[in-house]
Amino acid sequence: LLASGLGHCFTRASIDNDRCGLDFFVPVISKVPVVRSILANTGNLSNALVWRMAGLDQLQAKLLTSEWSQGSAGPSLRVRDEFVARGQTCFTTHTSYEFGSEELTVEVLVEASGPVCRMPTLARIGVSFAVPKQFSKLTWLGCGAGESYPDRKAGTPWAVHCSDVDSQHVDYIVPSENGGKADVHWAALTDPSQPGSGLLLRYTCREPVGSEERPGDGPAEKRPAGTRGAQLNVSRLTVAELENATHRHELPSRSALRERPVQVHLDTAHAGVGGCGEGGAKLWATASQFLIDPKKGPWTYRFTLRPVTAESWRHEG
């Protein structure tokens, strides 16, 4: 049911607001280390550059420990990894896999450290994997039917929605993160040509619900204000492809993309997309209450994966 294994993900394809900062208007700044550091400390660099300076786009996973055990419910695997960039540990993850007779349960704990803790915000805390190309129908309980993010969801009703995977892509002129679904509790990816074939994922988080959204603004927490579920993204494009393209014509054609697996991102925290933050002082800024404070971790969450069968799946999608 999976076309690739599960992996942790901590960066996103930069949106226009992520790229805005003094380095956007004066690009030479990014090449002068001393000036760059001063501006980073004063909050005048773009989020995109701050994330690249920390190496979030170049993280390498390093296995620390792995342990198999056998319980009454079945075998389990516990794994501890470090994610390193430029010789410094940025994240440590503890991942537990419980293999049941009909489903896989994954519990995750993420800790931020090193240069990451000096950032004004993280981009995302989550996992990614791929499913076969034929799982092209998406059904989910969350905000929809259009794209929605922590600070862009007031006009997207929370309900059960159904659509095509390929319809989720928003064709921005400059490719970026797009098509997300906020506050998702479960989602299914199914084969429309073979009803009852697909994958169902369910997300849960036992931590207290985050703060409520405030009319003005509020301090950044471990999850954006108002978060009530996972942030989901399905696409046939990778984060790297979206990040490296400078214009949408550089992306593969729609017909070529349909032959690719579906990339799935499930985030327990995803930063807002911004606009008129800091009381309107910066048109591109994200309100603080929709940021992810790296010092407020750790983050814990759980999700299950199980096959969709004709007996268990009655939705027309």
XYZ file of C-alpha atoms in Angstrom:
317
model
C 0.000 0.000 0.000
C 3.029 2.311 0.362
C 5.293 3.305 -2.516
C 7.971 4.587 -0.106
C 8.755 4.266 3.592
C 7.755 6.690 6.335
C 10.112 9.613 6.919
C 10.121 12.718 9.083
C 9.813 16.123 7.402
C 10.613 19.570 8.829
C 10.603 21.929 5.840
C 8.221 23.078 3.150
C 8.456 24.602 -0.315
C 8.746 28.323 0.402
C 5.709 30.468 -0.278
C 6.038 34.119 -1.303
C 5.619 35.308 2.281
C 8.356 32.910 3.449
C 10.766 34.540 0.987
C 10.113 38.116 2.095
C 12.676 39.880 4.277
C 15.548 42.312 3.737
C 17.416 39.541 1.887
C 14.612 39.485 -0.687
C 14.908 43.205 -1.405
C 18.728 43.282 -1.094
C 19.864 39.791 -2.197
C 23.573 40.485 -1.566
C 22.823 40.380 2.177
C 22.509 36.595 2.035
C 26.162 36.354 0.942
C 27.656 38.398 3.804
C 27.800 36.138 6.901
C 28.212 38.882 9.521
C 25.381 41.038 8.191
C 23.252 37.947 7.692
C 23.706 36.881 11.326
C 22.872 40.354 12.661
C 19.710 40.532 10.588
C 18.710 37.015 11.642
C 19.013 38.015 15.313
C 16.860 41.091 14.742
C 14.173 39.200 12.819
C 14.767 40.923 9.496
C 15.677 37.904 7.371
C 13.125 35.870 5.462
C 11.973 32.594 6.969
C 13.143 30.807 3.842
C 16.725 32.007 4.305
C 16.690 31.276 8.044
C 15.579 27.708 7.310
C 18.287 27.282 4.649
C 20.964 28.724 6.952
C 20.097 26.030 9.498
C 20.161 23.383 6.760
C 16.558 22.226 7.125
C 16.575 21.403 3.413
C 19.675 19.224 3.845
C 18.893 17.239 6.993
C 20.498 13.826 7.221
C 18.934 11.125 9.400
C 21.282 9.255 11.729
C 19.998 6.111 13.431
C 20.793 6.092 17.146
C 18.910 3.048 18.427
C 16.367 0.502 17.213
C 14.672 -2.198 19.251
C 12.208 -4.921 18.310
C 9.864 -6.444 20.882
C 6.904 -8.835 20.934
C 3.693 -7.992 22.772
C 0.248 -9.508 23.072
C -1.027 -7.311 20.231
C 1.881 -8.127 17.912
C 5.455 -7.053 17.166
C 6.650 -3.505 17.740
C 9.674 -1.466 16.709
C 11.081 1.548 18.519
C 13.512 3.809 16.698
C 15.450 6.883 17.823
C 16.990 9.113 15.145
C 18.946 12.350 14.972
C 18.544 14.773 12.102
C 21.815 16.562 11.453
C 22.738 19.524 9.225
C 26.149 21.152 8.951
C 27.478 19.052 11.812
C 24.767 20.091 14.285
C 21.794 18.115 15.573
C 18.561 19.913 14.711
C 15.961 17.318 15.713
C 15.758 14.074 17.632
C 12.818 11.765 16.942
C 11.439 8.800 18.861
C 9.185 6.669 16.659
C 7.229 3.623 17.786
C 5.671 1.221 15.267
C 3.005 -1.194 16.529
C 2.156 -3.878 13.968
C -1.413 -5.108 14.471
C -3.232 -7.727 12.455
C -5.006 -5.135 10.316
C -3.288 -1.808 10.937
C -0.009 -0.064 11.694
C 0.017 2.395 14.590
C 2.803 4.968 14.695
C 3.560 7.145 17.726
C 6.014 10.015 17.328
C 7.880 12.334 19.682
C 9.977 15.155 18.198
C 12.511 17.333 20.038
C 14.151 20.418 18.510
C 17.704 21.412 19.425
C 20.752 23.408 18.356
C 20.308 26.152 15.739
C 16.650 25.289 15.255
C 15.777 26.657 18.705
C 16.959 30.132 17.670
C 14.502 30.380 14.785
C 11.403 32.585 14.977
C 9.335 29.672 13.640
C 9.557 26.175 12.227
C 7.917 25.326 8.938
C 6.372 21.986 9.891
C 6.613 18.990 12.203
C 5.385 15.857 10.496
C 5.931 12.739 8.434
C 5.885 11.968 4.736
C 5.436 8.875 2.611
C 4.183 7.912 -0.843
C 1.329 5.711 -2.024
C 0.842 4.075 -5.451
C -0.244 6.286 -8.333
C -3.676 4.650 -8.666
C -4.736 5.915 -5.221
C -5.935 9.115 -6.861
C -9.174 9.770 -4.975
C -8.917 11.721 -1.711
C -11.600 11.688 0.975
C -11.015 13.480 4.280
C -12.621 14.828 7.422
C -11.237 18.310 7.859
C -11.343 21.772 6.345
C -12.144 21.941 2.638
C -12.844 21.615 -0.121
C -10.223 24.178 -1.233
C -6.771 24.666 0.264
C -6.627 25.699 3.913
C -3.911 26.488 6.454
C -3.932 27.456 10.150
C -4.467 31.131 9.297
C -6.462 30.513 6.094
C -9.386 28.291 6.998
C -12.313 30.483 8.099
C -13.998 30.013 4.713
C -13.414 26.262 4.454
C -16.120 24.222 6.219
C -15.018 21.365 8.499
C -16.753 18.316 7.041
C -16.194 15.168 4.991
C -14.919 16.147 1.550
C -14.057 14.098 -1.530
C -11.994 15.088 -4.567
C -9.228 13.984 -6.927
C -5.623 14.087 -5.790
C -4.563 15.962 -8.919
C -7.192 18.643 -8.306
C -5.512 19.630 -5.039
C -2.568 21.304 -6.770
C -2.857 25.096 -6.882
C -0.902 26.311 -9.899
C 0.799 29.403 -8.480
C 3.051 31.292 -10.899
C 6.007 30.662 -8.584
C 5.614 27.072 -7.315
C 5.361 26.715 -3.556
C 3.621 24.852 -0.757
C -0.018 24.562 -1.828
C -3.221 22.582 -1.578
C -3.027 21.861 2.158
C -5.962 20.737 4.295
C -6.195 21.986 7.879
C -7.634 20.238 10.961
C -7.763 16.785 9.371
C -8.849 13.877 11.599
C -8.799 11.138 8.974
C -8.209 10.737 5.261
C -8.480 7.954 2.707
C -6.649 7.558 -0.587
C -8.477 5.127 -2.833
C -8.418 3.700 -6.352
C -11.488 5.038 -8.231
C -11.261 2.197 -10.758
C -11.308 -0.441 -8.030
C -13.767 0.467 -5.241
C -12.684 -0.782 -1.841
C -8.961 -0.536 -2.576
C -6.821 2.062 -0.822
C -5.316 3.339 2.403
C -6.994 4.936 5.418
C -5.046 7.101 7.859
C -6.283 8.434 11.186
C -4.564 11.132 13.226
C -4.784 11.730 16.974
C -2.943 13.995 19.393
C -3.262 13.526 23.140
C -1.714 16.859 24.030
C -3.991 19.692 25.202
C -5.662 21.665 22.438
C -3.722 24.812 21.609
C -4.814 28.337 22.351
C -7.809 29.887 20.619
C -7.310 32.347 17.800
C -7.235 35.966 18.970
C -8.687 38.916 17.028
C -5.384 40.802 17.203
C -2.494 38.461 17.843
C -0.933 36.318 20.523
C 2.365 34.619 21.338
C 3.666 31.707 19.290
C 3.087 28.266 20.814
C 4.076 24.715 19.891
C 1.209 24.595 17.377
C -0.573 27.444 15.581
C -3.583 28.866 17.399
C -6.837 27.113 16.642
C -5.205 23.874 15.473
C -7.740 21.058 15.831
C -6.168 18.263 13.821
C -3.382 17.482 11.369
C -2.287 19.464 8.342
C -2.558 17.189 5.302
C -1.026 17.590 1.859
C -1.219 15.195 -1.098
C 0.655 15.873 -4.331
C 2.593 14.125 -7.077
C 5.339 16.750 -6.714
C 8.055 16.648 -4.069
C 8.993 19.509 -1.751
C 12.356 19.811 -3.537
C 10.733 20.109 -6.975
C 8.420 22.881 -5.810
C 11.240 24.675 -3.967
C 13.686 24.563 -6.891
C 11.268 25.681 -9.610
C 11.211 29.431 -10.260
C 8.169 29.346 -12.564
C 5.315 26.910 -12.999
C 6.352 26.074 -16.579
C 9.392 24.291 -15.098
C 7.193 21.662 -13.431
C 6.362 18.358 -15.156
C 3.198 18.252 -17.252
C -0.040 17.051 -15.716
C -0.056 13.937 -17.918
C 3.462 13.025 -16.789
C 2.579 13.607 -13.148
C -0.292 11.116 -13.274
C 2.255 8.328 -13.719
C 3.927 9.204 -10.430
C 3.216 8.009 -6.879
C 1.243 10.309 -4.582
C 3.360 12.121 -1.978
C 1.592 12.414 1.390
C 2.523 14.841 4.191
C 0.865 14.562 7.587
C 1.886 17.343 9.997
C 1.071 17.726 13.670
C 2.162 21.382 13.372
C 2.374 23.550 10.252
C 3.126 27.281 10.254
C 0.602 29.739 8.912
C 1.088 31.193 5.448
C 1.065 34.826 6.545
C -0.009 38.228 5.340
C -0.320 41.482 7.347
C 1.271 40.066 10.490
C 2.962 42.073 13.232
C -0.075 44.329 13.426
C 0.132 45.044 9.708
C 3.672 46.445 9.949
C 4.876 43.849 7.448
C 2.511 42.900 4.643
C 4.141 39.478 4.286
C 4.501 38.560 7.961
C 2.607 35.756 9.693
C 0.793 36.654 12.901
C 2.782 35.282 15.849
C -0.110 33.123 17.048
C 0.139 31.065 13.836
C 3.869 30.351 14.133
C 5.559 27.264 15.627
C 7.842 28.169 18.518
C 10.770 25.694 18.381
C 11.426 26.168 22.108
C 7.935 24.950 23.104
C 8.470 21.276 22.176
C 8.510 18.369 22.324
C 5.698 17.445 19.954
C 3.880 14.141 20.297
C 1.248 12.659 18.013
C -0.085 9.369 16.740
C -1.536 8.032 13.522
C -2.713 4.702 12.156
C -2.577 3.259 8.654
C -4.832 0.464 7.501
C -5.981 -0.906 4.145
C -9.353 0.046 2.763
C -11.477 -2.952 1.816
C -14.845 -3.355 0.125
C -16.309 -4.402 3.476
C -14.920 -1.409 5.423
C -15.307 1.366 2.831
C -18.811 2.386 1.780
C -18.055 5.898 0.525
C -18.661 6.401 -3.198
C -15.103 7.817 -3.454
